[in-house]
Amino acid sequence: MIYLKPYKALFRIRFTNSLQYRAAAVAGLVTQFVWGFMYILAFAAFYNSNPAAFPMTLQQTVSYVWMQQAFIAVFFIWMYENSIFEAVESGQVAYEMVRPMDLYGRWFTMTTANRLSRAVLRCIPILIVAFILPEPYRLVLGGGAIKHVLFLLSMILSLCVVVSFSMLIYISAFHTVNSMGTRIVVGVAGDFFAGGYIPIPFFPDFLRTVIELSPFGAMQNMPLLIFNGYLTGNAIARGMLLQVFWIAVLVLAGRLWMRRSLKKVIVQGG
Amino acid sequence: MITLQNINKTFRVAKRGAGFARAAKALFSREYETVHALSDVSFSVQGGEMVGYIGPNGAGKSTTIKIMCGILTPDSGVCQINGRTPWKERVAHVREIGVVFGQRSQLWWDVPVMDSFELIRDIYKVNANTYQRNLDELVEILDLSEILKTPARSLSLGQRMRCEIVASLLHDPNILFLDEPTIGLDAVSKIAVRQFIKRLNKERGTTVLLTTHDMQDIEALTERIVLIGKGQILLDGSLAELKARSPEGANAEEMVAALYKEYEI
Amino acid sequence: MKLYMKYFSMHLKSQMQYKTSFLFTTLGQFLVAFATFISISFLFMRFDSVGGFSYEEVLICFAVMMMAFSSSELIGRGFDRFPVLLGNGAFDRVLVRPRNVVFQVLASQVDFSRLGRFVQAVAILIYALPRSGIDWTFGRVLTLILMIACGAFVFFVLFVVYAAFSFFTIEGLEFMNVLTDGGREHGRFPFSIYGDGVLRFLTYIVPLALVQYYPLLYLVGREDNVLYALTPLLAMLFAVPGYAFFRFGLNRYKSTGS
């Protein structure tokens, strides 16, 4: 929690700044909204071609897309914190190490805070619009309070999975001359397997089973499928446990790797 | 050669308040204020003259230069340069002027300077002989032969500025606008640039109009200064006149400081 | 043209200074396109058709739009990056050069890393064409070429419109991505599957459907009317309002300087 203090101010500044750029806010919103709507229309076309082959209901897919668009900043790996890459590549990171906070914690909080503040700003208007759309394109709540609590919990977990996963990419920058390759390859592939392009239930079955157990299945897949009612009961419990498991593994791996990488930096003098 | 008559220019600027509440308010309504960048600006420059155009930041120097380069259209007023109105006959006009923006480069960052020069030659359709003659001469005077094959990113600021000047002169302009040409340069480069501008003016008769904050530039180069403040021409006279009305023994810096104070700008 | 080649080689030289960065950006472009391709394949493992179009037909559509977009982007990136040109003042330099403004903006950037998408598009086209069952006639070959060429042209005009908007607002520009990037991304399916509203918009307002859906019908043999094959030419009229808008923006820039 002590990490969060400086970020309260940061959050405030970002929020104020974003409000000032009203045109940017509106434009971003329109873009995302149209984007989401086109996805939905495409899914609807597939649904109409053969409803039996559709792995979930159309309504569930609609909810999936809207929630995904609303929380893009939470869910997608490629929303990197570029300042971290710059700090590592320019050697600035040596100065950061002078400060009293531990670097892993700092990066983790910074990324989380930035993602959250972006998401909070964007989600509200998108959700409002998505709720007032006509059927069948409307975002439907339904499912009771417990489901929504579980959804929120799972979303927080999935944010932690995404951040702890991207921490590995940040740390890898200590070991490569140019982090761009890793950034791009892991970003695109990761978001694809996480269900960023099409939801995981649309994947072929053999792949689906594997991915659902991987960290990618513990990202946007979980909260979105809880929200749209695709997952129920035990499946939710199992999935959330898996999320916790992956956070533990990823954080542990990240912290260990970070320690080793920093030693290297210190030995080489940044 | 250059005539400006009653040039006026206003901008509308959105007010942007700090703070949470104002930002939220600005979401729905936005206030504008009108800024008079230039009010009734008139002056003229004869062929072969060197004029220092001075004034504090935001006084309207850049706006004037932009109008004279044909980048900006004024709200009203007449501007004739080489017998043309810059913003009406852009292409014909810019062919005969050279512009150096001290803070922005026209050189390609990652390729040898020479390549940038050749591109400029093609852009201006300078014929091969003229180009070669100009290049040889400029390179010799400015002592650049060593660095022609170096990409701009590896040049020092002084070297880069000298190359910028060459780039602006390859097409034989008869007027040269210099917007803060010595900004950020070390003493040696400053002197080299000044000497060169002086020589250019003397040998080719190029008309030079320069803006600067460095009063030594003014002292070294110009006979005449035009002072602008809050969008109005406050003073137009020779350096000697200015000296006469200043306290004994004051240097250029102090004279100008006194002027700013006098006009409260 | 000679001058453009000069700019072209300068850009090539510049970008070759940063080979790693260039390679990775190209790779990134390729991968994103590849992920999209895989998504389509996954969907067609479940479904036989969408909106009456088969997998192969969709792939042709996808490849044509990507090819059109990426070739347009390769050349027209100067307009795509126009807000940067405005922001750092480099546009003022453009205005003090005795050449056509549009030409200079065009030449201000050639982004070779956009080849990644183009390569992907070529690969998909090579994969899809023999499988499509199209009965190749001279007319159909010409239709395909028209779709790509005129498609590139329409995207290019969209970049110009994008640049023109940046004279008015830098902040609000993102919405133009709906048409540029959106046209490419959502153009992977024939626009008819998105419903009549979308199709009408993309026919009469932003004529992307004229280079995609209508000629596709002719290409795959659902329409015999030659007019369908010629709609891409009609789409080129889009340049008239597009260019006028750019001129309008330019005049405004000259009077406000921002």
Short mmCIF file of C-alpha atoms in Angstrom, two decimals, chain B:
data_model
loop_
_atom_site.label_atom_id
_atom_site.label_comp_id
_atom_site.label_asym_id
_atom_site.label_seq_id
_atom_site.Cartn_x
_atom_site.Cartn_y
_atom_site.Cartn_z
CA MET B 1 12.85 45.18 -51.42
CA ILE B 2 10.80 44.40 -48.32
CA THR B 3 7.82 46.55 -47.44
CA LEU B 4 5.31 45.91 -44.67
CA GLN B 5 2.39 48.27 -44.25
CA ASN B 6 -0.09 48.13 -41.40
CA ILE B 7 0.14 44.41 -40.95
CA ASN B 8 -2.35 43.11 -38.39
CA LYS B 9 -2.63 39.62 -37.05
CA THR B 10 -4.79 38.23 -34.28
CA PHE B 11 -5.05 34.73 -32.88
CA ARG B 12 -7.82 33.11 -30.95
CA VAL B 13 -6.47 31.13 -28.07
CA ALA B 14 -8.43 28.71 -25.94
CA LYS B 15 -8.13 29.42 -22.26
CA ARG B 16 -6.99 26.45 -20.36
CA GLY B 17 -7.27 26.68 -16.64
CA ALA B 18 -5.46 24.49 -14.22
CA GLY B 19 -7.23 22.44 -11.65
CA PHE B 20 -9.82 19.78 -11.54
CA ALA B 21 -12.99 21.86 -11.60
CA ARG B 22 -11.91 24.05 -14.48
CA ALA B 23 -10.84 21.05 -16.49
CA ALA B 24 -14.21 19.43 -15.98
CA LYS B 25 -15.92 22.65 -16.95
CA ALA B 26 -13.85 22.93 -20.09
CA LEU B 27 -15.32 19.65 -21.19
CA PHE B 28 -18.53 21.44 -21.95
CA SER B 29 -17.66 24.99 -22.72
CA ARG B 30 -14.47 26.61 -23.65
CA GLU B 31 -13.50 30.24 -23.39
CA TYR B 32 -11.41 31.93 -25.98
CA GLU B 33 -9.41 35.09 -25.88
CA THR B 34 -8.12 37.12 -28.76
CA VAL B 35 -4.43 37.86 -28.84
CA HIS B 36 -3.17 40.71 -30.97
CA ALA B 37 0.04 39.25 -32.26
CA LEU B 38 0.76 42.16 -34.57
CA SER B 39 -0.87 45.57 -34.63
CA ASP B 40 -0.18 47.92 -37.48
CA VAL B 41 3.32 46.72 -38.13
CA SER B 42 5.06 48.74 -40.83
CA PHE B 43 8.67 48.92 -41.87
CA SER B 44 10.70 48.51 -44.99
CA VAL B 45 14.13 47.17 -45.77
CA GLN B 46 16.31 48.24 -48.68
CA GLY B 47 18.25 45.81 -50.81
CA GLY B 48 21.58 44.95 -49.25
CA GLU B 49 20.59 46.13 -45.79
CA MET B 50 21.17 44.14 -42.61
CA VAL B 51 18.48 44.59 -40.02
CA GLY B 52 18.26 43.25 -36.50
CA TYR B 53 14.72 42.50 -35.46
CA ILE B 54 14.60 42.35 -31.71
CA GLY B 55 12.09 42.09 -28.92
CA PRO B 56 11.26 39.87 -25.97
CA ASN B 57 9.75 36.41 -26.38
CA GLY B 58 6.18 36.51 -27.61
CA ALA B 59 6.53 40.03 -28.95
CA GLY B 60 5.63 39.00 -32.49
CA LYS B 61 9.02 38.42 -34.08
CA SER B 62 8.28 34.92 -35.32
CA THR B 63 4.83 35.90 -36.52
CA THR B 64 6.37 38.67 -38.63
CA ILE B 65 8.98 36.34 -40.06
CA LYS B 66 6.33 33.74 -40.85
CA ILE B 67 4.29 36.33 -42.70
CA MET B 68 7.31 37.44 -44.68
CA CYS B 69 8.08 33.83 -45.57
CA GLY B 70 4.55 33.22 -46.81
CA ILE B 71 3.75 30.71 -44.07
CA LEU B 72 1.14 32.91 -42.44
CA THR B 73 -1.53 35.13 -43.94
CA PRO B 74 -2.09 38.36 -41.99
CA ASP B 75 -5.60 39.63 -41.17
CA SER B 76 -4.92 42.87 -42.98
CA GLY B 77 -2.10 44.96 -44.33
CA VAL B 78 0.24 44.94 -47.26
CA CYS B 79 3.47 43.05 -47.58
CA GLN B 80 5.60 43.24 -50.70
CA ILE B 81 8.83 41.33 -51.01
CA ASN B 82 10.71 41.34 -54.29
CA GLY B 83 7.53 42.80 -55.74
CA ARG B 84 5.34 39.93 -54.60
CA THR B 85 2.88 39.24 -51.83
CA PRO B 86 4.38 36.22 -50.06
CA TRP B 87 1.20 34.38 -49.17
CA LYS B 88 -0.30 34.88 -52.61
CA GLU B 89 2.60 33.71 -54.73
CA ARG B 90 4.19 31.26 -52.38
CA VAL B 91 6.23 29.21 -54.80
CA ALA B 92 7.70 32.12 -56.75
CA HIS B 93 8.37 33.99 -53.54
CA VAL B 94 10.17 31.27 -51.60
CA ARG B 95 12.43 30.54 -54.54
CA GLU B 96 14.14 33.87 -53.90
CA ILE B 97 14.44 33.78 -50.14
CA GLY B 98 16.51 31.75 -47.74
CA VAL B 99 15.28 30.92 -44.24
CA VAL B 100 17.18 29.61 -41.25
CA PHE B 101 15.15 28.63 -38.23
CA GLY B 102 17.73 28.42 -35.46
CA GLN B 103 15.75 25.91 -33.46
CA ARG B 104 14.72 23.57 -36.25
CA SER B 105 16.87 21.69 -38.65
CA GLN B 106 16.29 21.25 -42.33
CA LEU B 107 19.10 18.71 -42.59
CA TRP B 108 18.32 15.02 -42.69
CA TRP B 109 19.28 13.58 -39.37
CA ASP B 110 20.66 10.23 -40.49
CA VAL B 111 22.28 10.83 -43.85
CA PRO B 112 25.47 12.70 -44.77
CA VAL B 113 25.06 16.46 -44.98
CA MET B 114 26.09 16.32 -48.60
CA ASP B 115 23.00 14.27 -49.45
CA SER B 116 20.79 16.88 -47.81
CA PHE B 117 22.47 19.56 -49.91
CA GLU B 118 21.91 17.62 -53.09
CA LEU B 119 18.28 17.11 -52.29
CA ILE B 120 17.89 20.83 -51.72
CA ARG B 121 19.60 21.44 -55.05
CA ASP B 122 16.98 19.29 -56.74
CA ILE B 123 14.11 20.83 -54.82
CA TYR B 124 15.13 24.31 -55.94
CA LYS B 125 16.20 23.12 -59.39
CA VAL B 126 19.55 24.85 -59.01
CA ASN B 127 21.63 24.24 -62.11
CA ALA B 128 24.76 22.15 -61.71
CA ASN B 129 27.28 24.95 -62.23
CA THR B 130 25.65 27.39 -59.84
CA TYR B 131 25.31 24.66 -57.27
CA GLN B 132 28.93 23.61 -57.50
CA ARG B 133 30.16 27.19 -57.38
CA ASN B 134 28.01 28.02 -54.37
CA LEU B 135 28.86 24.84 -52.57
CA ASP B 136 32.60 25.20 -53.08
CA GLU B 137 32.56 28.77 -51.96
CA LEU B 138 30.35 28.24 -48.92
CA VAL B 139 32.16 25.12 -47.84
CA GLU B 140 35.46 26.88 -48.04
CA ILE B 141 34.40 29.98 -46.15
CA LEU B 142 32.62 28.03 -43.46
CA ASP B 143 35.32 25.37 -43.31
CA LEU B 144 33.01 22.43 -43.80
CA SER B 145 34.91 20.19 -46.21
CA GLU B 146 35.74 17.72 -43.46
CA ILE B 147 32.19 17.11 -42.39
CA LEU B 148 30.27 16.87 -45.63
CA LYS B 149 30.13 13.10 -45.39
CA THR B 150 29.01 13.09 -41.77
CA PRO B 151 25.34 12.58 -40.90
CA ALA B 152 23.76 15.60 -39.24
CA ARG B 153 23.14 13.71 -36.02
CA SER B 154 26.90 13.42 -35.42
CA LEU B 155 27.65 17.10 -35.90
CA SER B 156 28.19 19.59 -33.13
CA LEU B 157 25.62 22.33 -32.81
CA GLY B 158 28.01 24.86 -34.31
CA GLN B 159 28.81 22.66 -37.30
CA ARG B 160 25.15 21.95 -37.82
CA MET B 161 24.23 25.62 -37.78
CA ARG B 162 26.88 26.36 -40.37
CA CYS B 163 25.47 23.60 -42.55
CA GLU B 164 21.96 24.99 -42.04
CA ILE B 165 23.14 28.31 -43.38
CA VAL B 166 24.76 26.69 -46.39
CA ALA B 167 21.54 24.77 -47.02
CA SER B 168 19.60 28.01 -47.05
CA LEU B 169 21.92 29.70 -49.52
CA LEU B 170 22.49 27.07 -52.19
CA HIS B 171 19.81 28.57 -54.42
CA ASP B 172 21.19 32.12 -54.42
CA PRO B 173 18.45 33.86 -52.47
CA ASN B 174 18.62 37.64 -52.42
CA ILE B 175 17.02 37.82 -49.00
CA LEU B 176 18.02 35.75 -46.00
CA PHE B 177 15.83 35.44 -42.90
CA LEU B 178 17.70 34.26 -39.86
CA ASP B 179 15.61 33.30 -36.86
CA GLU B 180 17.98 33.12 -33.89
CA PRO B 181 20.93 31.77 -35.85
CA THR B 182 23.37 31.78 -32.95
CA ILE B 183 21.17 30.23 -30.30
CA GLY B 184 23.06 27.70 -28.24
CA LEU B 185 26.34 28.06 -30.13
CA ASP B 186 29.74 28.24 -28.50
CA ALA B 187 31.82 31.39 -28.82
CA VAL B 188 33.94 30.18 -31.73
CA SER B 189 30.95 29.11 -33.79
CA LYS B 190 29.11 32.32 -33.02
CA ILE B 191 31.99 34.36 -34.34
CA ALA B 192 32.30 32.18 -37.43
CA VAL B 193 28.61 32.52 -38.18
CA ARG B 194 28.68 36.28 -37.68
CA GLN B 195 31.71 36.76 -39.88
CA PHE B 196 30.14 34.69 -42.55
CA ILE B 197 26.86 36.60 -42.53
CA LYS B 198 28.80 39.83 -42.76
CA ARG B 199 30.80 38.60 -45.70
CA LEU B 200 27.74 37.30 -47.45
CA ASN B 201 26.08 40.68 -47.14
CA LYS B 202 29.15 42.49 -48.35
CA GLU B 203 30.13 40.30 -51.26
CA ARG B 204 26.76 39.22 -52.58
CA GLY B 205 24.70 42.11 -51.36
CA THR B 206 22.25 39.70 -49.75
CA THR B 207 19.62 41.43 -47.68
CA VAL B 208 19.64 40.00 -44.17
CA LEU B 209 16.93 40.20 -41.55
CA LEU B 210 17.76 38.52 -38.32
CA THR B 211 16.02 37.99 -35.03
CA THR B 212 18.11 37.29 -32.02
CA HIS B 213 18.34 37.57 -28.27
CA ASP B 214 22.07 37.88 -28.44
CA MET B 215 22.93 41.56 -28.49
CA GLN B 216 26.45 40.83 -29.60
CA ASP B 217 24.94 39.56 -32.83
CA ILE B 218 23.31 42.91 -33.26
CA GLU B 219 26.43 44.81 -32.39
CA ALA B 220 28.58 42.77 -34.72
CA LEU B 221 26.22 42.70 -37.66
CA THR B 222 23.58 45.30 -38.02
CA GLU B 223 23.50 48.98 -38.56
CA ARG B 224 19.81 49.16 -38.00
CA ILE B 225 17.51 47.68 -35.41
CA VAL B 226 13.75 47.34 -35.32
CA LEU B 227 12.30 46.79 -31.88
CA ILE B 228 8.97 45.09 -31.47
CA GLY B 229 7.01 44.67 -28.25
CA LYS B 230 3.47 43.40 -27.69
CA GLY B 231 2.94 43.29 -31.42
CA GLN B 232 3.86 46.89 -32.12
CA ILE B 233 6.93 48.42 -33.66
CA LEU B 234 8.37 50.56 -30.92
CA LEU B 235 11.57 51.75 -32.41
CA ASP B 236 13.19 51.72 -35.80
CA GLY B 237 16.58 53.29 -36.03
CA SER B 238 20.29 52.91 -36.28
CA LEU B 239 22.42 51.43 -33.63
CA ALA B 240 24.31 54.70 -33.46
CA GLU B 241 21.14 56.63 -32.65
CA LEU B 242 20.36 54.19 -29.96
CA LYS B 243 23.82 54.58 -28.54
CA ALA B 244 23.45 58.32 -28.49
CA ARG B 245 20.39 58.22 -26.27
CA SER B 246 21.81 55.61 -23.94
CA PRO B 247 24.01 56.25 -20.94
CA GLU B 248 27.70 56.62 -21.65
CA GLY B 249 29.62 53.37 -21.91
CA ALA B 250 26.59 51.10 -21.96
CA ASN B 251 26.99 47.97 -24.06
CA ALA B 252 24.33 46.65 -26.40
CA GLU B 253 22.87 44.34 -23.81
CA GLU B 254 22.33 47.18 -21.37
CA MET B 255 20.91 49.45 -24.04
CA VAL B 256 18.31 46.95 -25.00
CA ALA B 257 17.48 46.18 -21.40
CA ALA B 258 16.98 49.91 -20.90
CA LEU B 259 14.72 49.97 -23.96
CA TYR B 260 12.59 47.09 -22.73
CA LYS B 261 12.22 48.90 -19.48
CA GLU B 262 11.37 52.19 -21.12
CA TYR B 263 8.59 50.63 -23.18
CA GLU B 264 7.49 48.35 -20.37
CA ILE B 265 7.62 45.19 -22.44
#
